[in-house]
PDB file of C-alpha atoms in Angstrom:
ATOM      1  CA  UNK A   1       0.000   0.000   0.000  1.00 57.00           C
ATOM      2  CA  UNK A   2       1.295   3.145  -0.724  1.00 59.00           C
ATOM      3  CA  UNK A   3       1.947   5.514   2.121  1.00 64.00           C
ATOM      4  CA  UNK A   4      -0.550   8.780   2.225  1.00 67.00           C
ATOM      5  CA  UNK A   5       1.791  12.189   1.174  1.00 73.00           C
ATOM      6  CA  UNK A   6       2.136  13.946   4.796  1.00 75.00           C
ATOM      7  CA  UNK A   7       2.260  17.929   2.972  1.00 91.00           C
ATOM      8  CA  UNK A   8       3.872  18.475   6.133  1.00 97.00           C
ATOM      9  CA  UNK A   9       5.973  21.727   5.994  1.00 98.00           C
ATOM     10  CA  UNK A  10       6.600  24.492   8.155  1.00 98.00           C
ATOM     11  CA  UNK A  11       7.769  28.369   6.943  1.00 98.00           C
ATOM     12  CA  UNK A  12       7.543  31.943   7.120  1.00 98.00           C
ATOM     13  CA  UNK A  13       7.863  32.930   3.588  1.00 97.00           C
ATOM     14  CA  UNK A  14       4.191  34.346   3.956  1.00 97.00           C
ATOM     15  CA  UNK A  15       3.418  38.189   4.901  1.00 97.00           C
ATOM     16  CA  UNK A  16      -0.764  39.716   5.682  1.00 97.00           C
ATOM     17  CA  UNK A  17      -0.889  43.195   6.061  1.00 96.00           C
ATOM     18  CA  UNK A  18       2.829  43.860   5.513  1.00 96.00           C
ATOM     19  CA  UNK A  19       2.865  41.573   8.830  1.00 97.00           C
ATOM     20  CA  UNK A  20       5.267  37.919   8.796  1.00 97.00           C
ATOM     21  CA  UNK A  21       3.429  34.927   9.087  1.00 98.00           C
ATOM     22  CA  UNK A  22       4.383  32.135   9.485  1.00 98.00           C
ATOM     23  CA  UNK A  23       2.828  28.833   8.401  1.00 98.00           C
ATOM     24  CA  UNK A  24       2.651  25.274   9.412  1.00 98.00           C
ATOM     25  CA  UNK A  25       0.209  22.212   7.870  1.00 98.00           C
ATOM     26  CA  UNK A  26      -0.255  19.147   7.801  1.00 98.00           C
ATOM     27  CA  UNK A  27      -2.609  17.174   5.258  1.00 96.00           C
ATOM     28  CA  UNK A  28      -5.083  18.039   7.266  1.00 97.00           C
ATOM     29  CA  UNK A  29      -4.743  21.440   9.263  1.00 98.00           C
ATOM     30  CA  UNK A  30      -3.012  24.684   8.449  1.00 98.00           C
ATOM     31  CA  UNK A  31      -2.096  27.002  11.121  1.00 98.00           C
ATOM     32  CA  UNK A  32      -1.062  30.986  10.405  1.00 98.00           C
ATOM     33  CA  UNK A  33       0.815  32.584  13.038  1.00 98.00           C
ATOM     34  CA  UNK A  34       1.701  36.227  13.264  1.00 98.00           C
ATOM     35  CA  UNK A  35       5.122  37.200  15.132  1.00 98.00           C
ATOM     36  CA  UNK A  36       4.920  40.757  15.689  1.00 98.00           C
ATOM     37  CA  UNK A  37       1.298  40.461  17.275  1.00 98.00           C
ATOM     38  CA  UNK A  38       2.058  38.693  20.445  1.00 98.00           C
ATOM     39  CA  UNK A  39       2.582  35.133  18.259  1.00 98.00           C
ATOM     40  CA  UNK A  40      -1.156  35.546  17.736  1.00 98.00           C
ATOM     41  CA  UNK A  41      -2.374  32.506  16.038  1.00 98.00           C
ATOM     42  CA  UNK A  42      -4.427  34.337  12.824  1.00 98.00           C
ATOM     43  CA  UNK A  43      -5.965  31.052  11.050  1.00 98.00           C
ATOM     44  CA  UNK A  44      -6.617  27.338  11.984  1.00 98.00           C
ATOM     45  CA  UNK A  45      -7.768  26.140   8.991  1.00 98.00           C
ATOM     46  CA  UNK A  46      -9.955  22.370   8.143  1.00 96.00           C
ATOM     47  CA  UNK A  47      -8.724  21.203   4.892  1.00 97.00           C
ATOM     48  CA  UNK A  48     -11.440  18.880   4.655  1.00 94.00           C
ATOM     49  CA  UNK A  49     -14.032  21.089   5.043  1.00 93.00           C
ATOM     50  CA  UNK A  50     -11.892  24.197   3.870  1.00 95.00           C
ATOM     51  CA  UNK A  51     -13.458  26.870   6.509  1.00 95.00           C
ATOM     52  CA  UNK A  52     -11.216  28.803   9.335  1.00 97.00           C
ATOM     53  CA  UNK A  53     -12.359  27.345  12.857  1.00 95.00           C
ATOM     54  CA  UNK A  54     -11.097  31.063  14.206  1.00 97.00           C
ATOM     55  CA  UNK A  55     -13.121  34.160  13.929  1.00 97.00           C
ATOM     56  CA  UNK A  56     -12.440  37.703  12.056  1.00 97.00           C
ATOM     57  CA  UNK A  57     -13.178  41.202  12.870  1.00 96.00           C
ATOM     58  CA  UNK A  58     -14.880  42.354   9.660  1.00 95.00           C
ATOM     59  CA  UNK A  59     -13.117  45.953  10.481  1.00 96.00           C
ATOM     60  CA  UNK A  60     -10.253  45.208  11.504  1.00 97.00           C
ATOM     61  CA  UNK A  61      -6.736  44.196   9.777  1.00 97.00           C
ATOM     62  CA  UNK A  62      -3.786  42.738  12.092  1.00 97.00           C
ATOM     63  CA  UNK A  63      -1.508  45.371  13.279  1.00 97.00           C
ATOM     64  CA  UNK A  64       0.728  46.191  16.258  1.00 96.00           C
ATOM     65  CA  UNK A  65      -1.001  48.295  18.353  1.00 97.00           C
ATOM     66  CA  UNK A  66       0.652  50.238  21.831  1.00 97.00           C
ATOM     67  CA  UNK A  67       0.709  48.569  24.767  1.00 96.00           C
ATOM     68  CA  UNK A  68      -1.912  50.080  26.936  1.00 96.00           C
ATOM     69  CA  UNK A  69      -4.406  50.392  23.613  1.00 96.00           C
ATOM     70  CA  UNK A  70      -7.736  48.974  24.119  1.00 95.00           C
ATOM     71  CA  UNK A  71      -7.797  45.227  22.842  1.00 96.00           C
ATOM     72  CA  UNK A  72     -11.636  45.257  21.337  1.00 94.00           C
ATOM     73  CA  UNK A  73     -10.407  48.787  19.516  1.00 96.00           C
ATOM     74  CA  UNK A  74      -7.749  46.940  18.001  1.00 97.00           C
ATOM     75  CA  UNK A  75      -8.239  42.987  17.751  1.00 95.00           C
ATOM     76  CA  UNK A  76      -8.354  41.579  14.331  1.00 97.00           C
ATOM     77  CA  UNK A  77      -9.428  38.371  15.851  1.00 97.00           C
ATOM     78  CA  UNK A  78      -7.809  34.681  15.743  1.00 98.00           C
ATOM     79  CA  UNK A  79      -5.920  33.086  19.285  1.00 97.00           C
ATOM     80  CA  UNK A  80      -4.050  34.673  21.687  1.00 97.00           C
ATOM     81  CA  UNK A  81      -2.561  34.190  25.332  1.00 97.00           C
ATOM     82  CA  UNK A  82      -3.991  36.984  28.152  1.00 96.00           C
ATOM     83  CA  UNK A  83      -1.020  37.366  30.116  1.00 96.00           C
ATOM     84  CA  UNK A  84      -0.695  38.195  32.996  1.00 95.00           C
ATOM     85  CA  UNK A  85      -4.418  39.060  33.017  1.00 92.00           C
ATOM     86  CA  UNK A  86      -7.060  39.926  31.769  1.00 90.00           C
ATOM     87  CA  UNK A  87      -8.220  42.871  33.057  1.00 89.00           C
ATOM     88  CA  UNK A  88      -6.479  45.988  33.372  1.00 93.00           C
ATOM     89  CA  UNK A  89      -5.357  46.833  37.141  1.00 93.00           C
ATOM     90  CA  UNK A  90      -2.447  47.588  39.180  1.00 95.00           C
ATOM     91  CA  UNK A  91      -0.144  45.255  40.305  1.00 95.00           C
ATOM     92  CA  UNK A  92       1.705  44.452  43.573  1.00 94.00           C
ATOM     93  CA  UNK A  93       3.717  47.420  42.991  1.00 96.00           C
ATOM     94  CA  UNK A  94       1.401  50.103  41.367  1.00 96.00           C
ATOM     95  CA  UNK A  95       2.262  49.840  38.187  1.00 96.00           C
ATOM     96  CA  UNK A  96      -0.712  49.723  35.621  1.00 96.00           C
ATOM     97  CA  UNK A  97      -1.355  46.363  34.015  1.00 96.00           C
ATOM     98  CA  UNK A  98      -3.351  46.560  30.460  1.00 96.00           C
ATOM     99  CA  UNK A  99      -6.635  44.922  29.271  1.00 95.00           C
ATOM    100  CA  UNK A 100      -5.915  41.687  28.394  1.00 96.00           C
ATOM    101  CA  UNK A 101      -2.593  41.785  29.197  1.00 96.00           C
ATOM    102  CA  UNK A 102       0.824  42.393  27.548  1.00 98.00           C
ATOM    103  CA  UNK A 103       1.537  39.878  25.407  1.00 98.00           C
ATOM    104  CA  UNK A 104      -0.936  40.681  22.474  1.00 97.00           C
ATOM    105  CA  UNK A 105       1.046  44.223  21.926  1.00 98.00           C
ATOM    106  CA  UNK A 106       4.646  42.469  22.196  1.00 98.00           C
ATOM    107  CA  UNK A 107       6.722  40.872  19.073  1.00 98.00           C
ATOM    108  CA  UNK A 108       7.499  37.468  19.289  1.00 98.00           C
ATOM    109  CA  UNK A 109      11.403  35.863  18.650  1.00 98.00           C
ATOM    110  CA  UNK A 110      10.426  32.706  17.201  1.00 98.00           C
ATOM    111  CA  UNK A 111      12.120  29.391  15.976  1.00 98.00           C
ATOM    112  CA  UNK A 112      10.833  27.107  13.347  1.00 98.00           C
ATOM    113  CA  UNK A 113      11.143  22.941  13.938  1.00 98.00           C
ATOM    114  CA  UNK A 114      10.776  20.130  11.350  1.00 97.00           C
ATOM    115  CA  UNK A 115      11.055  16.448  10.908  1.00 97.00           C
ATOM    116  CA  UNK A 116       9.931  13.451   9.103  1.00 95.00           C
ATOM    117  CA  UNK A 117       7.307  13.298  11.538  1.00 96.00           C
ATOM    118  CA  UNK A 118       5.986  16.399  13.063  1.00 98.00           C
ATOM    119  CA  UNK A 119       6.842  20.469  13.111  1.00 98.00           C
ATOM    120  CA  UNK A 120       6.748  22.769  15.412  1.00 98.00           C
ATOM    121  CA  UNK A 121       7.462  26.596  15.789  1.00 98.00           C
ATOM    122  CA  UNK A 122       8.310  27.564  19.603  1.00 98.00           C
ATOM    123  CA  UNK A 123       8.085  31.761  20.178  1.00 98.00           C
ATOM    124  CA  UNK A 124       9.105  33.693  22.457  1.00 98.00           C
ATOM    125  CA  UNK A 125       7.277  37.115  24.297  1.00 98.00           C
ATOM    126  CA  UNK A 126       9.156  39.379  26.798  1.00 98.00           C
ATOM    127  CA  UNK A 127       6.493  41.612  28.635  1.00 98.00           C
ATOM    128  CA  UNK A 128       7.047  44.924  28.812  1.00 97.00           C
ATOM    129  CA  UNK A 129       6.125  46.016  32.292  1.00 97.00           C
ATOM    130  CA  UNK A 130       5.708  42.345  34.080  1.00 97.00           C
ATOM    131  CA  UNK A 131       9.542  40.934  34.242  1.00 97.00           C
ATOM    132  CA  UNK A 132       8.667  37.760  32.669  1.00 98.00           C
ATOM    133  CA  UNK A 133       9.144  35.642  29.684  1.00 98.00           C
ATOM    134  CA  UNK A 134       6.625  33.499  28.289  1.00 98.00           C
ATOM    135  CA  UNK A 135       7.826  30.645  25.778  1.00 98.00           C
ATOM    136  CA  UNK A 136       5.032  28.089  23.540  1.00 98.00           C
ATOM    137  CA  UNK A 137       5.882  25.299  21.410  1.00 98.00           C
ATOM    138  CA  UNK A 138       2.721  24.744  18.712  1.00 98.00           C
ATOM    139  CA  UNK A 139       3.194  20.831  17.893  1.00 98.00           C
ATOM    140  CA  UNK A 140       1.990  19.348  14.466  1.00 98.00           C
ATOM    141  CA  UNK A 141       2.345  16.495  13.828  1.00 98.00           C
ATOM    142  CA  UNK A 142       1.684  13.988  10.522  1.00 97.00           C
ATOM    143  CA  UNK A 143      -1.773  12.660   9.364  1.00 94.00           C
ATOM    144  CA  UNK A 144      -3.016  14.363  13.011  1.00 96.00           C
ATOM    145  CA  UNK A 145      -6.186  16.700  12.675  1.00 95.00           C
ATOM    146  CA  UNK A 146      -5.129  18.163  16.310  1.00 95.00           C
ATOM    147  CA  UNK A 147      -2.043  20.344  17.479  1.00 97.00           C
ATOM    148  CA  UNK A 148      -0.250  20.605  20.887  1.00 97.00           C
ATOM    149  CA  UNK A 149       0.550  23.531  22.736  1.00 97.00           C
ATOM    150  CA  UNK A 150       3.367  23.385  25.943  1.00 97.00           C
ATOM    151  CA  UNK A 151       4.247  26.666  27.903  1.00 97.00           C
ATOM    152  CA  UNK A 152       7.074  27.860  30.045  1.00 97.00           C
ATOM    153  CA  UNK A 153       6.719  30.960  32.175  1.00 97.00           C
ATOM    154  CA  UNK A 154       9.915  32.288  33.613  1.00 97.00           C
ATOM    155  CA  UNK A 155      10.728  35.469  35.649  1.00 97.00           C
ATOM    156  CA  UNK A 156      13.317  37.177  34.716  1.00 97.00           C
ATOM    157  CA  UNK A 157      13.217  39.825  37.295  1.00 96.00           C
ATOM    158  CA  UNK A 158      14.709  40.120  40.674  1.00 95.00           C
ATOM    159  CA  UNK A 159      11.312  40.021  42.393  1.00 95.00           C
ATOM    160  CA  UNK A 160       8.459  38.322  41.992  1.00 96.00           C
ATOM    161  CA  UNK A 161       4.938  38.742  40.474  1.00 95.00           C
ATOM    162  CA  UNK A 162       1.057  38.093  40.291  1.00 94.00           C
ATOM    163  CA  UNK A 163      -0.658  36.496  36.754  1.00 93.00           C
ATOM    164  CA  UNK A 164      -3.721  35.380  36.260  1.00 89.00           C
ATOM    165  CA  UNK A 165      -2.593  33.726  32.580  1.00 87.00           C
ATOM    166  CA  UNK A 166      -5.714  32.518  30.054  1.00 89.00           C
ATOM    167  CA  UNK A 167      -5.734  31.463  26.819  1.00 92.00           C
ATOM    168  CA  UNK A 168      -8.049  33.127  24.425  1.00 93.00           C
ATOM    169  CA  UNK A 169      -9.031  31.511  21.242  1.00 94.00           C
ATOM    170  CA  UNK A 170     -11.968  33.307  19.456  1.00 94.00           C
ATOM    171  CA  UNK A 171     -13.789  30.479  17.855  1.00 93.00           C
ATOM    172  CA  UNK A 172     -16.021  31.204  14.638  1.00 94.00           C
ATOM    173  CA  UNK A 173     -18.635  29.049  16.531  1.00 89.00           C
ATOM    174  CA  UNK A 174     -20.761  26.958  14.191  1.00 86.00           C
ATOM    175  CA  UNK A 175     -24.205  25.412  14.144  1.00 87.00           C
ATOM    176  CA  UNK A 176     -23.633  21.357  15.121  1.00 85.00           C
ATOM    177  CA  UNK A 177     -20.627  22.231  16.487  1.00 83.00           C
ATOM    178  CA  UNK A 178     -19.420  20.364  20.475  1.00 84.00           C
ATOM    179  CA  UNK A 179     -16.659  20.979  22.744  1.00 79.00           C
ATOM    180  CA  UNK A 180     -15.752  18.393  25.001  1.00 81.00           C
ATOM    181  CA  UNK A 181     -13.390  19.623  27.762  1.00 78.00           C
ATOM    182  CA  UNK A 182     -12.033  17.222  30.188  1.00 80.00           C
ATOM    183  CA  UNK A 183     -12.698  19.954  33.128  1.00 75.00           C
ATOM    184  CA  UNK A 184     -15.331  18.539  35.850  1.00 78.00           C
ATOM    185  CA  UNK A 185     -14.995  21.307  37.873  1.00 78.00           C
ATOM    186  CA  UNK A 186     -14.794  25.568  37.193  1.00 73.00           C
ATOM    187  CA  UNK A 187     -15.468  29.181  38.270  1.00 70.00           C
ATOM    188  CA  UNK A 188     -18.305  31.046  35.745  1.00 66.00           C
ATOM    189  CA  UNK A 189     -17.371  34.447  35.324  1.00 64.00           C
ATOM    190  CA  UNK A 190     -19.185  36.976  33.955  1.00 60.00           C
ATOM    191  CA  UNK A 191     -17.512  39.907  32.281  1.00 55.00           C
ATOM    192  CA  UNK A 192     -16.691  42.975  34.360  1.00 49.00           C
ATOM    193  CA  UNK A 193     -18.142  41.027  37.514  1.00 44.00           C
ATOM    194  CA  UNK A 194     -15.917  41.279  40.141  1.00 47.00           C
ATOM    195  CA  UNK A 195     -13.569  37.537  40.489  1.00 43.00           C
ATOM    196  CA  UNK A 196     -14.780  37.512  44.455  1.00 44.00           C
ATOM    197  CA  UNK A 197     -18.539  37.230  42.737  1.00 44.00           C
ATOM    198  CA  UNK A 198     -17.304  34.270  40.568  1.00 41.00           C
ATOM    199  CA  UNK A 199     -19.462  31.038  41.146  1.00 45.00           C
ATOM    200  CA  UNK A 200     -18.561  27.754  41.604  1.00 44.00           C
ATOM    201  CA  UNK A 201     -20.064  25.118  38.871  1.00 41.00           C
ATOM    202  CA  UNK A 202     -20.010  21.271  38.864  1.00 40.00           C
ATOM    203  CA  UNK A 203     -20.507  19.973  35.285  1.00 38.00           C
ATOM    204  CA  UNK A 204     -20.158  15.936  34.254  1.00 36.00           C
ATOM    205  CA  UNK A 205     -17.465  15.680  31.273  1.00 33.00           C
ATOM    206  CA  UNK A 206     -18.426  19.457  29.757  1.00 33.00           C
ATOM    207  CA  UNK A 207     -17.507  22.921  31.513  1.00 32.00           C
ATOM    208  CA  UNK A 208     -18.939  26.490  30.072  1.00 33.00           C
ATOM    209  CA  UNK A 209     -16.904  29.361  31.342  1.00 35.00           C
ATOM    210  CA  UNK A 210     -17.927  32.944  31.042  1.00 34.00           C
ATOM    211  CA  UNK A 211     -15.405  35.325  29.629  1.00 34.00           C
ATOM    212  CA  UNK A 212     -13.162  37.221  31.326  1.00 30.00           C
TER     213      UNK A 212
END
């Protein structure tokens, strides 16, 4: 029998609104990731069914935007990670932390994997005002229709700091569409409700969280 062809590649020879992107696919999935915008992940797209699981702004284009800019004046859509919170406040020490933290405003150092098997692009994200460096692998592998993500947080400060870290994938949610979390247990939050007000829910195999 002859072996299925893997079309499993990784580059960044790709640019969207004068932004670098780099892509990564399998026979399967293709993922879009833009550097400069906090490593945002732009596009997961279904081969099979050619549609992007990942919802657009219809107004607005992927840019780099200040660090203390409003994120819903300036999201484009897509994946990305809330660190070290989500809501602006001070920290420990005073200093003012932005909506939806700092990552999303930051560029991204990144380094681009590849095997027989499986490719992977690991980036890296330096906060600006938090002393901390946050490092994610994005794992795809061969004839997979899934992808891995792994973290490591490190301080690189001399003292240490608060996070409430989230991942934020904006999903163009679908009719017939299920998620199936492993999570038995979770706090519901509603927006702009304060976290002391967050409720405690008990679910059996799914878990809904409000957003944050």
């Amino acid at each position: 029998m002859t072996p299925q062809p893997t079309h499993l590649s990784i580059d960044d020879d790709w640019t969207y609104h004068g932004m670098r992107m780099v892509r990564m696919q399998n026979r399967l999935l293709a993922l879009e990731i833009l550097p400069e915008r906090g490593a945002n992940i732009f596009r997961v797209i279904d081969k099979s069914r050619d549609i992007d699981l990942l919802w657009k702004s219809p107004r607005v284009a992927p840019h780099v935007a200040a660090v203390h800019a409003d994120f819903d004046d300036h999201w484009a859509g897509g994946w990305d990670d809330a660190f070290p919170g989500g809501r602006s406040c001070r920290n420990r020490y005073g200093d003012l932390l932005p909506y939806m933290g700092e990552v999303w405003t930051a560029p991204a150092k990144y380094q681009m994997h590849s095997s027989a098997d499986e490719v992977a692009l690991t980036t890296t994200v330096r906060t600006p005002i938090t002393p901390a460096e946050l490092t994610r692998t994005i794992t795809l592998r061969a004839h997979e229709s899934r992808f891995t993500l792994s973290y490591t947080l490190r301080n690189i400060g001399s003292m240490p700091f608060d996070y409430n870290w989230g991942v934020h994938p904006s999903l163009a949610v679908r009719s017939g569409m299920r998620f199936d979390i492993p999570a038995t247990r979770g706090l519901v939050d509603e927006a702009g409700v304060d976290c002391s007000a967050a409720r405690e829910t008990s679910t059996t195999g799914r878990f809904c969280a409000g957003t944050t």
